[in-house]
mmCIF file of C-alpha atoms in Angstrom:
data_model
loop_
_atom_site.group_PDB
_atom_site.id
_atom_site.type_symbol
_atom_site.label_atom_id
_atom_site.label_comp_id
_atom_site.label_asym_id
_atom_site.label_seq_id
_atom_site.Cartn_x
_atom_site.Cartn_y
_atom_site.Cartn_z
ATOM 1 C CA ALA A 1 62.890 -59.912 -54.351
ATOM 2 C CA ALA A 2 61.237 -59.890 -50.962
ATOM 3 C CA GLU A 3 58.536 -61.451 -52.426
ATOM 4 C CA SER A 4 58.973 -63.780 -55.106
ATOM 5 C CA ASN A 5 62.278 -64.125 -55.460
ATOM 6 C CA PHE A 6 61.729 -62.199 -59.419
ATOM 7 C CA ASP A 7 59.588 -65.359 -59.865
ATOM 8 C CA PRO A 8 56.114 -64.527 -61.083
ATOM 9 C CA GLU A 9 54.830 -67.192 -61.548
ATOM 10 C CA ALA A 10 55.052 -68.139 -57.818
ATOM 11 C CA VAL A 11 52.254 -69.416 -55.704
ATOM 12 C CA SER A 12 52.778 -68.914 -51.524
ATOM 13 C CA ARG A 13 51.326 -72.056 -49.847
ATOM 14 C CA LYS A 14 48.595 -69.592 -49.378
ATOM 15 C CA GLY A 15 47.931 -69.312 -51.784
ATOM 16 C CA ALA A 16 49.173 -65.947 -53.252
ATOM 17 C CA GLN A 17 50.009 -65.916 -56.614
ATOM 18 C CA GLY A 18 53.105 -63.562 -58.961
ATOM 19 C CA LEU A 19 56.032 -61.147 -58.541
ATOM 20 C CA MET A 20 54.425 -59.403 -55.713
ATOM 21 C CA GLN A 21 52.138 -62.029 -54.185
ATOM 22 C CA LEU A 22 48.543 -60.677 -54.074
ATOM 23 C CA MET A 23 46.507 -63.100 -52.278
ATOM 24 C CA PRO A 24 43.159 -63.657 -55.042
ATOM 25 C CA LYS A 25 40.678 -61.607 -53.724
ATOM 26 C CA THR A 26 43.584 -59.026 -52.934
ATOM 27 C CA ALA A 27 44.364 -59.257 -57.200
ATOM 28 C CA VAL A 28 40.635 -59.136 -57.613
ATOM 29 C CA SER A 29 39.400 -55.817 -55.427
ATOM 30 C CA LEU A 30 42.954 -54.242 -57.442
ATOM 31 C CA GLY A 31 40.947 -55.044 -60.764
ATOM 32 C CA VAL A 32 43.930 -57.938 -62.438
ATOM 33 C CA LEU A 33 42.648 -59.923 -64.400
ATOM 34 C CA ASP A 34 45.673 -62.236 -64.780
ATOM 35 C CA PRO A 35 47.202 -62.541 -61.220
ATOM 36 C CA LEU A 36 50.992 -64.480 -63.093
ATOM 37 C CA HIS A 37 51.516 -61.328 -65.607
ATOM 38 C CA PRO A 38 54.078 -59.070 -64.549
ATOM 39 C CA VAL A 39 52.555 -56.308 -65.398
ATOM 40 C CA GLU A 40 49.132 -56.474 -64.616
ATOM 41 C CA ASN A 41 51.235 -58.245 -61.174
ATOM 42 C CA VAL A 42 53.451 -55.238 -60.447
ATOM 43 C CA ARG A 43 50.875 -52.173 -60.762
ATOM 44 C CA GLY A 44 49.039 -54.091 -58.270
ATOM 45 C CA GLY A 45 50.799 -54.722 -55.965
ATOM 46 C CA ALA A 46 51.836 -51.073 -56.433
ATOM 47 C CA ALA A 47 48.673 -49.829 -55.978
ATOM 48 C CA TYR A 48 47.222 -51.509 -53.125
ATOM 49 C CA LEU A 49 50.569 -50.651 -51.745
ATOM 50 C CA ARG A 50 49.983 -46.951 -52.703
ATOM 51 C CA ARG A 51 46.123 -47.852 -50.913
ATOM 52 C CA MET A 52 48.180 -49.370 -47.175
ATOM 53 C CA LEU A 53 51.216 -46.230 -47.284
ATOM 54 C CA ASP A 54 47.684 -43.425 -47.489
ATOM 55 C CA ARG A 55 45.968 -45.826 -44.654
ATOM 56 C CA TYR A 56 48.627 -46.022 -41.804
ATOM 57 C CA GLY A 57 51.095 -43.218 -43.433
ATOM 58 C CA ASP A 58 54.298 -44.242 -42.606
ATOM 59 C CA ILE A 59 56.103 -47.602 -43.841
ATOM 60 C CA GLU A 60 56.770 -49.979 -41.750
ATOM 61 C CA ARG A 61 52.923 -50.379 -41.067
ATOM 62 C CA ALA A 62 51.941 -50.555 -44.690
ATOM 63 C CA LEU A 63 54.455 -53.342 -45.411
ATOM 64 C CA ALA A 64 53.146 -55.264 -42.792
ATOM 65 C CA ALA A 65 49.879 -54.873 -43.410
ATOM 66 C CA TYR A 66 51.396 -55.859 -47.590
ATOM 67 C CA ASN A 67 52.376 -58.621 -46.075
ATOM 68 C CA ALA A 68 49.934 -60.034 -42.307
ATOM 69 C CA GLY A 69 46.629 -57.520 -43.927
ATOM 70 C CA PRO A 70 45.336 -54.312 -42.473
ATOM 71 C CA ASP A 71 42.874 -56.268 -40.069
ATOM 72 C CA ALA A 72 45.981 -57.421 -38.381
ATOM 73 C CA VAL A 73 47.413 -54.265 -38.341
ATOM 74 C CA ASP A 74 44.711 -52.254 -36.724
ATOM 75 C CA ARG A 75 43.515 -55.026 -34.175
ATOM 76 C CA TYR A 76 47.663 -54.428 -32.828
ATOM 77 C CA GLY A 77 48.111 -51.287 -33.533
ATOM 78 C CA GLY A 78 51.431 -51.041 -35.305
ATOM 79 C CA VAL A 79 53.300 -54.316 -37.015
ATOM 80 C CA PRO A 80 52.144 -57.478 -35.474
ATOM 81 C CA PRO A 81 53.840 -59.716 -33.205
ATOM 82 C CA TYR A 82 53.330 -62.165 -35.882
ATOM 83 C CA ARG A 83 57.487 -63.467 -36.739
ATOM 84 C CA GLU A 84 57.321 -63.542 -40.842
ATOM 85 C CA THR A 85 55.779 -60.103 -40.385
ATOM 86 C CA GLN A 86 58.354 -58.238 -38.298
ATOM 87 C CA ALA A 87 61.391 -60.774 -40.954
ATOM 88 C CA TYR A 88 59.434 -59.982 -43.424
ATOM 89 C CA VAL A 89 59.350 -55.505 -42.655
ATOM 90 C CA ARG A 90 63.102 -55.756 -41.448
ATOM 91 C CA ARG A 91 63.676 -57.413 -45.379
ATOM 92 C CA VAL A 92 62.086 -55.197 -47.522
ATOM 93 C CA LEU A 93 63.785 -52.800 -45.479
ATOM 94 C CA THR A 94 66.707 -53.430 -45.558
ATOM 95 C CA TYR A 95 66.080 -53.197 -49.333
ATOM 96 C CA TYR A 96 64.572 -49.840 -49.700
ATOM 97 C CA ARG A 97 67.860 -49.713 -48.115
ATOM 98 C CA HIS A 98 70.422 -50.851 -50.304
ATOM 99 C CA TYR A 99 68.352 -49.426 -53.434
ATOM 100 C CA HIS A 100 68.068 -45.968 -51.561
ATOM 101 C CA GLY A 101 70.662 -45.157 -49.557
ATOM 102 C CA ASP A 102 69.063 -41.237 -48.210
ATOM 103 C CA PHE A 103 66.282 -43.519 -46.594
ATOM 104 C CA VAL A 104 65.737 -42.874 -42.521
ATOM 105 C CA PRO A 105 62.477 -44.081 -41.647
#
């Protein structure tokens, strides 16, 4: 919902594609051959989010890295001061809390 509003053919202004809005280079690195194929896209996006969770150890930084890239999170030592990324992290956590009422960051 936060990435593509459930549109498997969504393409952002920056070129991110599919349900989980994978950038083309990221999709290739994850072995996603068709980023607009819903199953491939979600598998790739989930794998990338898992990588970010493993790298950062907390959901806020992982989400920020998913949105702005790990270089930005490393550069700022946390969620970068980008309005889009900060709103993205809040939006995803709001969705998460809605679906998992017991979640506390």
